[in-house]
């Protein structure tokens, strides 16, 4: 049961915030920190290139399936208990990942990580919304946003440093002290909520979980299996569509309790916020997926230096979130988000000017500006999404918000990777067609690239491949810039939080 309380009487707000954000950052880091260690894991665990990707896929799929269950678990067991179980399970699973001696063991441990870690991000958001008064919600969302956004950005840098200086297992062992401190703070300071004991809509949960799991498999493995040329991808796409269709019909027609509370869909700001969460997740994570490969594959940057030149994006995000936490109470959130999308679009335009002969200055500057844009977008988005939502719906609303952001990131990554492959191939064919003895530009090439020799022809083809890949990357950045600009007019769909019917409602907190 929950009851309205005076926010001034909430004890240990600072320690609650620190504890839950440690857990959130720990989970957010693990979405990207293991990526750079995959080659080292592959050799240590004697796995093939296709097999080692299950280290990432298993975590993503398990997290996506478990995430929608967060609201029901909180209503049945209480938010504090779910938080503690999640932190304990995630920390133990991290230790098991570090101790894994085979591919099967680490994939199993990553499944556990995904299951237990799924609830951490939405629970932390719900807690911060509940323990802070309305005038400080913007600052609270800035802290939360910094944790979930900076974590994935700094993950490759930290993962690369740990892998190079210690061992890939420390990518997971680093979670142990963080998890233990977060557990201590949550167990001591976070108040308990009383279980409401709502009945679980099993059919709704099963169909939604199947739809999300198949969608994640489809998006994650599509590029490897050449999309619809593979029967596996066709089956996963069909299963996702059928399962989601059953879920929609069931949710719309079921009497009594449904797994997704239909009251959520009646809030205009919340539904619009889900759309923008999808867009922000797509833009942010698609760029993060492209840049490391571009810098290491085409520019020849080592892992550590790649992390260093992309780190300013995280710095820009933190600076923006510190500023915007105060601005959301003074200015229209739609105007702030418009500034954020404009900065993001400008940074993507800068990225369309990348060359293979440049230094790292443009990467640093464009990354910093994009970080500012993401910060100016995500905090007001989180504030506006939940400003008019009844407090009793937050335990269900925050997982859905996180779910749409995660799906957006998966869709974005899949789209840009597919477009990169197609664009690079087309550009390579077009460039190769111009390489002929009659081309007056060929004499300016280095003598070692002489197309009349076998070795020179191979070198020339390698250079054409590099230039084709560059064109593919630039086209991707241009497409994301267009998507970002197209999202700005949609901001008019958001209602100002100050006019929201629930904006001044008493906030409910567990006791």
PDB file of N, CA, C and O in Angstrom, residues 280-308:
ATOM      1  N   UNK A 280      15.421   8.503 -29.314  1.00  0.00           N
ATOM      2  CA  UNK A 280      16.686   8.837 -28.640  1.00  0.00           C
ATOM      3  C   UNK A 280      17.567   7.602 -28.522  1.00  0.00           C
ATOM      4  O   UNK A 280      18.784   7.656 -28.756  1.00  0.00           O
ATOM      5  N   UNK A 281      16.965   6.461 -28.135  1.00  0.00           N
ATOM      6  CA  UNK A 281      17.745   5.231 -28.043  1.00  0.00           C
ATOM      7  C   UNK A 281      18.338   4.844 -29.380  1.00  0.00           C
ATOM      8  O   UNK A 281      19.497   4.412 -29.474  1.00  0.00           O
ATOM      9  N   UNK A 282      17.565   5.036 -30.458  1.00  0.00           N
ATOM     10  CA  UNK A 282      18.042   4.687 -31.790  1.00  0.00           C
ATOM     11  C   UNK A 282      19.223   5.564 -32.192  1.00  0.00           C
ATOM     12  O   UNK A 282      20.244   5.068 -32.680  1.00  0.00           O
ATOM     13  N   UNK A 283      19.125   6.864 -31.988  1.00  0.00           N
ATOM     14  CA  UNK A 283      20.181   7.784 -32.409  1.00  0.00           C
ATOM     15  C   UNK A 283      21.446   7.588 -31.586  1.00  0.00           C
ATOM     16  O   UNK A 283      22.556   7.489 -32.132  1.00  0.00           O
ATOM     17  N   UNK A 284      21.293   7.528 -30.268  1.00  0.00           N
ATOM     18  CA  UNK A 284      22.462   7.440 -29.391  1.00  0.00           C
ATOM     19  C   UNK A 284      23.240   6.155 -29.616  1.00  0.00           C
ATOM     20  O   UNK A 284      24.451   6.175 -29.867  1.00  0.00           O
ATOM     21  N   UNK A 285      22.555   5.023 -29.553  1.00  0.00           N
ATOM     22  CA  UNK A 285      23.270   3.748 -29.599  1.00  0.00           C
ATOM     23  C   UNK A 285      23.725   3.389 -31.008  1.00  0.00           C
ATOM     24  O   UNK A 285      24.714   2.682 -31.176  1.00  0.00           O
ATOM     25  N   UNK A 286      23.015   3.877 -32.034  1.00  0.00           N
ATOM     26  CA  UNK A 286      23.473   3.634 -33.399  1.00  0.00           C
ATOM     27  C   UNK A 286      24.800   4.332 -33.644  1.00  0.00           C
ATOM     28  O   UNK A 286      25.725   3.758 -34.241  1.00  0.00           O
ATOM     29  N   UNK A 287      24.917   5.570 -33.179  1.00  0.00           N
ATOM     30  CA  UNK A 287      26.186   6.295 -33.321  1.00  0.00           C
ATOM     31  C   UNK A 287      27.291   5.613 -32.535  1.00  0.00           C
ATOM     32  O   UNK A 287      28.429   5.481 -33.010  1.00  0.00           O
ATOM     33  N   UNK A 288      26.957   5.168 -31.326  1.00  0.00           N
ATOM     34  CA  UNK A 288      27.958   4.487 -30.494  1.00  0.00           C
ATOM     35  C   UNK A 288      28.420   3.183 -31.124  1.00  0.00           C
ATOM     36  O   UNK A 288      29.566   2.759 -30.934  1.00  0.00           O
ATOM     37  N   UNK A 289      27.539   2.521 -31.882  1.00  0.00           N
ATOM     38  CA  UNK A 289      27.914   1.267 -32.535  1.00  0.00           C
ATOM     39  C   UNK A 289      28.793   1.528 -33.752  1.00  0.00           C
ATOM     40  O   UNK A 289      29.654   0.701 -34.085  1.00  0.00           O
ATOM     41  N   UNK A 290      28.600   2.655 -34.430  1.00  0.00           N
ATOM     42  CA  UNK A 290      29.356   2.951 -35.645  1.00  0.00           C
ATOM     43  C   UNK A 290      30.756   3.476 -35.365  1.00  0.00           C
ATOM     44  O   UNK A 290      31.732   3.048 -36.002  1.00  0.00           O
ATOM     45  N   UNK A 291      30.869   4.419 -34.437  1.00  0.00           N
ATOM     46  CA  UNK A 291      32.139   5.135 -34.270  1.00  0.00           C
ATOM     47  C   UNK A 291      33.321   4.244 -33.883  1.00  0.00           C
ATOM     48  O   UNK A 291      34.400   4.369 -34.478  1.00  0.00           O
ATOM     49  N   UNK A 292      33.195   3.347 -32.892  1.00  0.00           N
ATOM     50  CA  UNK A 292      34.359   2.517 -32.549  1.00  0.00           C
ATOM     51  C   UNK A 292      34.867   1.695 -33.726  1.00  0.00           C
ATOM     52  O   UNK A 292      36.087   1.590 -33.936  1.00  0.00           O
ATOM     53  N   UNK A 293      33.956   1.117 -34.502  1.00  0.00           N
ATOM     54  CA  UNK A 293      34.378   0.345 -35.674  1.00  0.00           C
ATOM     55  C   UNK A 293      35.040   1.233 -36.716  1.00  0.00           C
ATOM     56  O   UNK A 293      36.018   0.836 -37.360  1.00  0.00           O
ATOM     57  N   UNK A 294      34.506   2.446 -36.886  1.00  0.00           N
ATOM     58  CA  UNK A 294      35.107   3.385 -37.832  1.00  0.00           C
ATOM     59  C   UNK A 294      36.523   3.760 -37.403  1.00  0.00           C
ATOM     60  O   UNK A 294      37.464   3.746 -38.207  1.00  0.00           O
ATOM     61  N   UNK A 295      36.676   4.083 -36.135  1.00  0.00           N
ATOM     62  CA  UNK A 295      37.979   4.545 -35.644  1.00  0.00           C
ATOM     63  C   UNK A 295      39.015   3.427 -35.630  1.00  0.00           C
ATOM     64  O   UNK A 295      40.186   3.650 -35.968  1.00  0.00           O
ATOM     65  N   UNK A 296      38.600   2.230 -35.236  1.00  0.00           N
ATOM     66  CA  UNK A 296      39.560   1.122 -35.171  1.00  0.00           C
ATOM     67  C   UNK A 296      39.774   0.464 -36.532  1.00  0.00           C
ATOM     68  O   UNK A 296      40.902   0.122 -36.881  1.00  0.00           O
ATOM     69  N   UNK A 297      38.692   0.309 -37.303  1.00  0.00           N
ATOM     70  CA  UNK A 297      38.811  -0.399 -38.571  1.00  0.00           C
ATOM     71  C   UNK A 297      39.388   0.433 -39.693  1.00  0.00           C
ATOM     72  O   UNK A 297      40.234  -0.035 -40.462  1.00  0.00           O
ATOM     73  N   UNK A 298      38.956   1.698 -39.811  1.00  0.00           N
ATOM     74  CA  UNK A 298      39.404   2.544 -40.912  1.00  0.00           C
ATOM     75  C   UNK A 298      40.531   3.497 -40.532  1.00  0.00           C
ATOM     76  O   UNK A 298      41.438   3.739 -41.321  1.00  0.00           O
ATOM     77  N   UNK A 299      40.458   4.040 -39.315  1.00  0.00           N
ATOM     78  CA  UNK A 299      41.484   4.998 -38.892  1.00  0.00           C
ATOM     79  C   UNK A 299      42.679   4.323 -38.234  1.00  0.00           C
ATOM     80  O   UNK A 299      43.728   4.946 -38.057  1.00  0.00           O
ATOM     81  N   UNK A 300      42.513   3.059 -37.825  1.00  0.00           N
ATOM     82  CA  UNK A 300      43.618   2.340 -37.214  1.00  0.00           C
ATOM     83  C   UNK A 300      43.909   2.728 -35.778  1.00  0.00           C
ATOM     84  O   UNK A 300      45.017   2.513 -35.281  1.00  0.00           O
ATOM     85  N   UNK A 301      42.929   3.293 -35.065  1.00  0.00           N
ATOM     86  CA  UNK A 301      43.135   3.686 -33.673  1.00  0.00           C
ATOM     87  C   UNK A 301      43.151   2.444 -32.778  1.00  0.00           C
ATOM     88  O   UNK A 301      42.333   1.534 -32.959  1.00  0.00           O
ATOM     89  N   UNK A 302      44.038   2.382 -31.793  1.00  0.00           N
ATOM     90  CA  UNK A 302      43.973   1.287 -30.812  1.00  0.00           C
ATOM     91  C   UNK A 302      42.760   1.445 -29.908  1.00  0.00           C
ATOM     92  O   UNK A 302      42.139   2.520 -29.859  1.00  0.00           O
ATOM     93  N   UNK A 303      42.427   0.385 -29.177  1.00  0.00           N
ATOM     94  CA  UNK A 303      41.222   0.378 -28.348  1.00  0.00           C
ATOM     95  C   UNK A 303      41.240   1.499 -27.314  1.00  0.00           C
ATOM     96  O   UNK A 303      40.247   2.221 -27.133  1.00  0.00           O
ATOM     97  N   UNK A 304      42.369   1.679 -26.639  1.00  0.00           N
ATOM     98  CA  UNK A 304      42.448   2.686 -25.584  1.00  0.00           C
ATOM     99  C   UNK A 304      42.233   4.081 -26.151  1.00  0.00           C
ATOM    100  O   UNK A 304      41.471   4.889 -25.602  1.00  0.00           O
ATOM    101  N   UNK A 305      42.878   4.379 -27.267  1.00  0.00           N
ATOM    102  CA  UNK A 305      42.752   5.714 -27.847  1.00  0.00           C
ATOM    103  C   UNK A 305      41.338   5.944 -28.382  1.00  0.00           C
ATOM    104  O   UNK A 305      40.820   7.067 -28.314  1.00  0.00           O
ATOM    105  N   UNK A 306      40.711   4.897 -28.904  1.00  0.00           N
ATOM    106  CA  UNK A 306      39.322   5.006 -29.349  1.00  0.00           C
ATOM    107  C   UNK A 306      38.421   5.418 -28.189  1.00  0.00           C
ATOM    108  O   UNK A 306      37.550   6.290 -28.342  1.00  0.00           O
ATOM    109  N   UNK A 307      38.629   4.803 -27.037  1.00  0.00           N
ATOM    110  CA  UNK A 307      37.854   5.177 -25.864  1.00  0.00           C
ATOM    111  C   UNK A 307      38.111   6.608 -25.430  1.00  0.00           C
ATOM    112  O   UNK A 307      37.200   7.325 -25.010  1.00  0.00           O
ATOM    113  N   UNK A 308      39.357   7.066 -25.565  1.00  0.00           N
ATOM    114  CA  UNK A 308      39.701   8.426 -25.151  1.00  0.00           C
ATOM    115  C   UNK A 308      39.056   9.481 -26.040  1.00  0.00           C
ATOM    116  O   UNK A 308      38.553  10.491 -25.545  1.00  0.00           O
TER     117      UNK A 308
END
